[in-house]
Short mmCIF file of C-alpha atoms in Angstrom, two decimals:
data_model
loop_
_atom_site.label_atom_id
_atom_site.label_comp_id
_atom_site.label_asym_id
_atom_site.label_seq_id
_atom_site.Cartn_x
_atom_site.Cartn_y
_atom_site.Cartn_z
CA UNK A 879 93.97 107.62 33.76
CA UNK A 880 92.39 105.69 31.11
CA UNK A 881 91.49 107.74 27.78
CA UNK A 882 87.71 107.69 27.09
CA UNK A 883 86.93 105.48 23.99
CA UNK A 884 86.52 108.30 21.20
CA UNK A 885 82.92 107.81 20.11
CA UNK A 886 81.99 107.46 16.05
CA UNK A 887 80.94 110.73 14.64
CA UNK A 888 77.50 111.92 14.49
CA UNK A 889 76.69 110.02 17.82
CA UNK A 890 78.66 111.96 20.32
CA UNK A 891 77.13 114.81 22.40
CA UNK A 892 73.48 115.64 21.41
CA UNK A 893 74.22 113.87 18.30
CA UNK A 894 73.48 110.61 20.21
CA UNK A 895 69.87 110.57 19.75
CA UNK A 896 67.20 112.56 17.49
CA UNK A 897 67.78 116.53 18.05
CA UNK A 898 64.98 117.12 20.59
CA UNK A 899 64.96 120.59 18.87
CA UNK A 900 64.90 119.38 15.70
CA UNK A 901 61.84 116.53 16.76
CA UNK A 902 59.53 119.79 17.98
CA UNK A 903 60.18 121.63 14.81
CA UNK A 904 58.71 118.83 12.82
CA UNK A 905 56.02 117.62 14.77
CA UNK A 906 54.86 121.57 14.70
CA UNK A 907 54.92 121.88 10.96
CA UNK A 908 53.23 118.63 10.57
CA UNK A 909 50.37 119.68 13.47
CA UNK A 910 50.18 123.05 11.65
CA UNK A 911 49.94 121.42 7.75
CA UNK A 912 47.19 119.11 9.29
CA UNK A 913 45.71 121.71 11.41
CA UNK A 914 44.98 123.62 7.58
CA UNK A 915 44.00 120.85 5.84
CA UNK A 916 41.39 119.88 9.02
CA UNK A 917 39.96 123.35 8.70
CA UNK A 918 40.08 124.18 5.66
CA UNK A 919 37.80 120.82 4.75
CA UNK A 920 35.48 121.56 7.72
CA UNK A 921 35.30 125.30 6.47
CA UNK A 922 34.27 123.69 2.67
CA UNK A 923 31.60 122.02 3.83
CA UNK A 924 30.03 124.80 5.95
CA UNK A 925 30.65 127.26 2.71
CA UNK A 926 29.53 124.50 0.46
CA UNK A 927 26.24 124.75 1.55
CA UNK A 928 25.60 128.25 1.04
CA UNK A 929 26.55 127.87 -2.50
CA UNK A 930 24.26 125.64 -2.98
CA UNK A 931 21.20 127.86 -1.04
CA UNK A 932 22.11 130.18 -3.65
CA UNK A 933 22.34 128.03 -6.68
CA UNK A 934 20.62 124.90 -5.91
CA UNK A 935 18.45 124.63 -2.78
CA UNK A 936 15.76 126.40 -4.22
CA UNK A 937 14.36 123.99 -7.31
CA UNK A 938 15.62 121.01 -5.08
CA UNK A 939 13.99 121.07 -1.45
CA UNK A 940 11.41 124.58 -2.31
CA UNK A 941 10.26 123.62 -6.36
CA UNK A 942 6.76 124.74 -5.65
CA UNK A 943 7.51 128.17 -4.94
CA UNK A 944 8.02 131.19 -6.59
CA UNK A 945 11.79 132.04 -7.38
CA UNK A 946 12.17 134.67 -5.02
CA UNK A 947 10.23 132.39 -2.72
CA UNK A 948 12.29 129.79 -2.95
CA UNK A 949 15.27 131.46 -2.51
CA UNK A 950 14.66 133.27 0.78
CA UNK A 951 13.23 129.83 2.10
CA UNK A 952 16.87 128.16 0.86
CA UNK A 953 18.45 130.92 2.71
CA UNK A 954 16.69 130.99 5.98
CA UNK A 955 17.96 127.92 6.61
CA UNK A 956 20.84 129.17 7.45
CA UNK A 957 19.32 130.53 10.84
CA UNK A 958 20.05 126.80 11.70
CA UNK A 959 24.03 127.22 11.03
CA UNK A 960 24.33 130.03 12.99
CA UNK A 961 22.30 129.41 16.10
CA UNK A 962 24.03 126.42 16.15
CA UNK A 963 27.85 127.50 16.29
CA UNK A 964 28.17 129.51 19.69
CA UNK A 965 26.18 126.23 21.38
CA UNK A 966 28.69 124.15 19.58
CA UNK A 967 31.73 126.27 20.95
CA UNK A 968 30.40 126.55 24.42
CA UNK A 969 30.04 122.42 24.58
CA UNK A 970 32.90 122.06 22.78
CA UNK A 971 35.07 124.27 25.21
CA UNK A 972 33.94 122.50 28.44
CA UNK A 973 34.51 119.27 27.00
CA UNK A 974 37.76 120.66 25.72
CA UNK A 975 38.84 121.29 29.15
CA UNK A 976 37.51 117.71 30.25
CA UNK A 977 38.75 115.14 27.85
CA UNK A 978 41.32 117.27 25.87
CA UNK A 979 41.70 119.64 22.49
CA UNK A 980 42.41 116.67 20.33
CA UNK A 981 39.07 114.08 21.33
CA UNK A 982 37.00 117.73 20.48
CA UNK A 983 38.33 118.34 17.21
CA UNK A 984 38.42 114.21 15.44
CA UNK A 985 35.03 114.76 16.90
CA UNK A 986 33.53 117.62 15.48
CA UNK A 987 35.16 116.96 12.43
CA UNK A 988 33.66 113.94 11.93
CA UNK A 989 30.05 115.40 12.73
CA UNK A 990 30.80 117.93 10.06
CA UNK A 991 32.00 115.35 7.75
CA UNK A 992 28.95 113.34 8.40
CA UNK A 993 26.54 116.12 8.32
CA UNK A 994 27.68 117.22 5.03
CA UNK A 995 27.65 114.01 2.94
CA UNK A 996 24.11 112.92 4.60
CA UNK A 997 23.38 116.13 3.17
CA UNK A 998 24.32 115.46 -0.68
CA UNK A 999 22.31 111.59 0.17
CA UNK A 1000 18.45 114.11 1.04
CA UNK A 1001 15.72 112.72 -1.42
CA UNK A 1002 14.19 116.31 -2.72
CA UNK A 1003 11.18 117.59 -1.65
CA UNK A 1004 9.23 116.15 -4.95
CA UNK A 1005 10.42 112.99 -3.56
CA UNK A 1006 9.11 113.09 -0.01
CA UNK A 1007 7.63 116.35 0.60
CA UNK A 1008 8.25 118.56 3.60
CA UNK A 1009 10.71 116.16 5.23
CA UNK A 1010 13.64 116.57 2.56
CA UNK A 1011 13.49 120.92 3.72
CA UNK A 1012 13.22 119.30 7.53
CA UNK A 1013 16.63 116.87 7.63
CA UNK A 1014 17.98 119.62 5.35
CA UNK A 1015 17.79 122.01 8.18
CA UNK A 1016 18.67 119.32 11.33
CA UNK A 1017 22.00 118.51 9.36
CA UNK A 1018 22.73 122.14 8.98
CA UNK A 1019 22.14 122.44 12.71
CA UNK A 1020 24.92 119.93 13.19
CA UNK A 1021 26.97 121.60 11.01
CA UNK A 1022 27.09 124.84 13.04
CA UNK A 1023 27.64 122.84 16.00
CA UNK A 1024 30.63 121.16 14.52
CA UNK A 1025 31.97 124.59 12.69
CA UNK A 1026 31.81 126.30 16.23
CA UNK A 1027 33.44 123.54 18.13
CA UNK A 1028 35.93 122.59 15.52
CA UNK A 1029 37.00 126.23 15.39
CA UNK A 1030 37.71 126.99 19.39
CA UNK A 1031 39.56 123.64 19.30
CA UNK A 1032 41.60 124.10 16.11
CA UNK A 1033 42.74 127.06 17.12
CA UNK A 1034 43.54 125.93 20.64
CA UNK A 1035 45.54 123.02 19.23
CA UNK A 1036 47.74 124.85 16.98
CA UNK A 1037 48.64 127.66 19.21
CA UNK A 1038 49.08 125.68 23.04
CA UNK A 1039 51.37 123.38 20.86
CA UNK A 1040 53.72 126.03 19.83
CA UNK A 1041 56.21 128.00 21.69
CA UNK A 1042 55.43 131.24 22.81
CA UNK A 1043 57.03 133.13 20.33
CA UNK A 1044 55.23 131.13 17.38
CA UNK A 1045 51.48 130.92 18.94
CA UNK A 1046 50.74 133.89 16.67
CA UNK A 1047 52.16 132.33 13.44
CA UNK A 1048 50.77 128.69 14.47
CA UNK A 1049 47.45 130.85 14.92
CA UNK A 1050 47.72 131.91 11.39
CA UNK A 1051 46.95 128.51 10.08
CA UNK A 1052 43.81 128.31 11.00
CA UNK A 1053 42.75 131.11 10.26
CA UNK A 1054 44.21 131.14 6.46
CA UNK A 1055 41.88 127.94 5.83
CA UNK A 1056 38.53 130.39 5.43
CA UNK A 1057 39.85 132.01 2.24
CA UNK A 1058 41.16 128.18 1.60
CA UNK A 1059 37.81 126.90 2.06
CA UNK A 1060 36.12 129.25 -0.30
CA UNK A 1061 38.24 129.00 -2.85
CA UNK A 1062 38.13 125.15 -2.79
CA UNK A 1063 34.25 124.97 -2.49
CA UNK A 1064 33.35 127.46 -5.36
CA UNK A 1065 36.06 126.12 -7.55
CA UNK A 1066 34.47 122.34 -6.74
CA UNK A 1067 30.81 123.55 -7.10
CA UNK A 1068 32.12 125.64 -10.48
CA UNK A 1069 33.36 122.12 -11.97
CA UNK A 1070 30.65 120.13 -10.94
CA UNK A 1071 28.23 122.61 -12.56
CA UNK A 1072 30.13 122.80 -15.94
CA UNK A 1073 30.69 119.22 -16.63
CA UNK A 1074 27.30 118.31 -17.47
CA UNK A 1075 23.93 119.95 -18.84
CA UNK A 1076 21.47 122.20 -16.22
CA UNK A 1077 18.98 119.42 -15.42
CA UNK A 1078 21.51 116.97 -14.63
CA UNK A 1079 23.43 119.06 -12.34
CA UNK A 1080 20.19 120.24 -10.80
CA UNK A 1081 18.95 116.19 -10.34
CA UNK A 1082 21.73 114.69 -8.82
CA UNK A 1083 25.33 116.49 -10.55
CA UNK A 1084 25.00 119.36 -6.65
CA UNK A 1085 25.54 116.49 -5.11
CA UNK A 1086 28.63 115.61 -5.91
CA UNK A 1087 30.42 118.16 -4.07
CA UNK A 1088 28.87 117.44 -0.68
CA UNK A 1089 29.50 113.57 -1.21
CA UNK A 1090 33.08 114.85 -1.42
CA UNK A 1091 33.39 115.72 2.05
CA UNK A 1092 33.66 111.90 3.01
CA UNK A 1093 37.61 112.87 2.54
CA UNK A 1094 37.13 114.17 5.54
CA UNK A 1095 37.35 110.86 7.56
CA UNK A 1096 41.03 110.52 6.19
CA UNK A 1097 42.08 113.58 7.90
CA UNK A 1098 40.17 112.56 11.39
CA UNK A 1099 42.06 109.33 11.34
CA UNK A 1100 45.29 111.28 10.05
CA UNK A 1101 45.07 113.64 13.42
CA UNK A 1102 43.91 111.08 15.95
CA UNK A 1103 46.71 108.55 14.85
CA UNK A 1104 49.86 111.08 14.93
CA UNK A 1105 48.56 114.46 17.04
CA UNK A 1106 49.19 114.79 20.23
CA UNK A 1107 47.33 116.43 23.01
CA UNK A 1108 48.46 119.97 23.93
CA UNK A 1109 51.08 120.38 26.13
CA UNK A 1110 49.03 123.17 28.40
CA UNK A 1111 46.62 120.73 28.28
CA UNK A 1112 48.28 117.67 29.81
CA UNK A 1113 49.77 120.52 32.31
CA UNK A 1114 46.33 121.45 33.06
CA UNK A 1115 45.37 117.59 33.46
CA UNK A 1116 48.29 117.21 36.35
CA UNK A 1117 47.19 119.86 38.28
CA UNK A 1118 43.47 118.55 38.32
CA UNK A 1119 45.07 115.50 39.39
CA UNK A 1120 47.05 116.92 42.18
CA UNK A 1121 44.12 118.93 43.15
CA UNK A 1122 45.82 122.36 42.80
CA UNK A 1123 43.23 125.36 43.52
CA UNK A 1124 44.81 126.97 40.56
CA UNK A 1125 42.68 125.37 38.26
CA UNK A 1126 39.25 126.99 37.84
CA UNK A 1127 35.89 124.14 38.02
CA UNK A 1128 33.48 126.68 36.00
CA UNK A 1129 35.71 128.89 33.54
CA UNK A 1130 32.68 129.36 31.68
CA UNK A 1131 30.40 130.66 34.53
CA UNK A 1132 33.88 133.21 35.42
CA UNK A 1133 34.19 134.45 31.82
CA UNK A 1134 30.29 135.06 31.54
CA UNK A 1135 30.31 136.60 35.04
CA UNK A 1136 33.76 139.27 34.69
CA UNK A 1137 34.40 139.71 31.15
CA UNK A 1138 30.28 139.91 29.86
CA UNK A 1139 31.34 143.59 28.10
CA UNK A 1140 34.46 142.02 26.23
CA UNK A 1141 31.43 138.77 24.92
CA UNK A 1142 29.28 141.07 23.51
CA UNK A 1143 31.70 143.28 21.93
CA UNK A 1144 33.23 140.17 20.33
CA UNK A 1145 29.78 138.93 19.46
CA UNK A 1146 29.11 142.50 17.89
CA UNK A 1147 32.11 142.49 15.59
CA UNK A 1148 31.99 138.94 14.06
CA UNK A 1149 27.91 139.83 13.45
CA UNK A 1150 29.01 142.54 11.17
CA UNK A 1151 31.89 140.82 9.76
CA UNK A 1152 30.23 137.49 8.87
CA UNK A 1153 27.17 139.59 7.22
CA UNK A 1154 29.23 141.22 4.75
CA UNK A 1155 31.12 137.91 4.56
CA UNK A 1156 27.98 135.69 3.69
CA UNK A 1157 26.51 138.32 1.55
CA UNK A 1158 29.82 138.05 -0.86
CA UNK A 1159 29.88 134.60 -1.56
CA UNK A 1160 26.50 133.14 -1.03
CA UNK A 1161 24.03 136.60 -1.57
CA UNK A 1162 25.78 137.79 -4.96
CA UNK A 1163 25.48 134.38 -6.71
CA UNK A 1164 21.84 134.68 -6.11
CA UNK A 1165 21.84 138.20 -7.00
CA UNK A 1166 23.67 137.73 -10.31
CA UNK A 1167 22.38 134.49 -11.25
CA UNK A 1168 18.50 134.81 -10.38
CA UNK A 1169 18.32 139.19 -10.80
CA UNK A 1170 21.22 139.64 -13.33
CA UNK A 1171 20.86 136.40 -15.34
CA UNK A 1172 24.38 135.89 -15.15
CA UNK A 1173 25.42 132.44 -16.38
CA UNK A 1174 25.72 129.90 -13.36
CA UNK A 1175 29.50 128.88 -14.95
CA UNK A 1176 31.82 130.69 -16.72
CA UNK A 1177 31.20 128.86 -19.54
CA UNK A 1178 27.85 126.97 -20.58
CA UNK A 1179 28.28 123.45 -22.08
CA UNK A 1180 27.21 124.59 -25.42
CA UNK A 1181 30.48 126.98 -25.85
#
């Protein structure tokens, strides 16, 4: 019997192509690094702008009224946001189950991208009036569509591409990019303020941080170049295709119909967590910049 041809090391066995194992590990840490950066920029921008309600939006798109005035105008814009996000997570959920997890989130990342530099490009309202506060509140409408779609998706993404023992960790890194977010935004907002006198900052220098978001576009590209769909997704797709009756034609109509109890308790707790949330970092800095007279930067340029 002939001897089989001994075969050079590090191709024999498994060895002969990439480690399959190996191949999943890295595509997950690079889905779940890009999967924080994605967030954490679309996060920025939907924190950036309540920064600015706080700090900004007040003498730029409400001069003509009083301070306090001014500043519960700035601030009921964000009615728009919010109202905005569940719509945005319902759409983005049925066309999640349609086209895929991956089309939903280059998509709603770009809107939020978009949304958020058109908003740093508004003329002010001494410029042209009421229309500067009326784009200011359609763009923050898109941006709550984007936040809640982007969120649903980000999170579906990160955790149908891991393993089951990992969906929990991969879960983690989506959520970690809201503290990310903050940090990033105030720290950006923080530098743009204390690089240059009040009335330049106040003319054009707030718009520098919302003109930043255009890095945004990298990322999109970035995630619709090398991530792939989810594989419960494509499993999902098959089934359609073979026309199992396992796979449900109106999820959304089921959920809303047998689990209404579990939606409004969910809808109950994030109400009272995102109040105290958006009261801490946009409702203090008005607080202690307009009530307390607190300096706007740690340091003014004079120091």
């Amino acid at each position: 019997m002939a001897t089989p041809l001994a075969q050079p090391e590090g191709q024999s066995g498994s060895r002969l192509g990439t480690d399959p194992s190996a191949t999943r590990r890295r595509s997950s840490r690079k889905l779940m690094a890009a999967g924080l950066v994605a967030s954490s920029l679309e996060w920025y921008d939907f924190f950036l702008y309540g920064t600015a309600a706080a700090l900004v939006f007040p003498h730029v798109f409400f001069p003509h009224s009083s301070a306090l005035t001014g500043t519960l105008l700035a601030f009921s814009t964000f009615w728009a946001g919010f109202v905005a996000r569940p719509i945005g997570g319902v759409i983005a959920g049925h066309l999640g189950d349609t086209y895929g997890r991956k089309p939903v989130v280059v998509t709603c990342l770009a809107l939020m991208g978009a949304a958020t530099f058109l908003i740093g490009c508004l003329p002010s309202a001494s410029t042209v009036g009421g229309l500067a506060p009326t784009l200011l509140v359609i763009l923050r409408f898109v941006q709550g569509l984007a936040a809640g779609g982007q969120w649903g998706g980000i999170m579906l993404l990160l955790t149908e591409s891991a393993g089951p023992k990992r969906r929990g960790f991969a879960g983690t890194f989506g959520q970690t990019s809201v503290p990310v977010a903050v940090i990033i935004s105030n720290l950006i907002f923080v530098a743009a303020s204390g690089l240059m006198p009040d009335d330049a900052f106040l003319s054009w220098g707030w718009r520098i941080p919302f003109l930043v978001s255009v890095v945004m576009f990298v990322v999109v590209l970035y995630i619709q170049a090398k991530v792939e769909d989810t594989p419960e997704f494509q499993e999902l797709q098959r089934k359609v295709s073979r026309s199992e009756n396992t796979v449900v034609r109106a999820p959304l109509a089921q959920v809303v119909r047998d689990k209404w109890r579990t939606i409004l308790l969910g809808c109950g707790l994030l109400s009272a967590t995102n109040s105290l949330f958006y009261v801490s970092i946009s409702g203090l800095l008005s607080y202690g910049t307009h009530s307390l007279g607190l300096q706007r930067t740690p340091c003014s340029p004079s120091c």
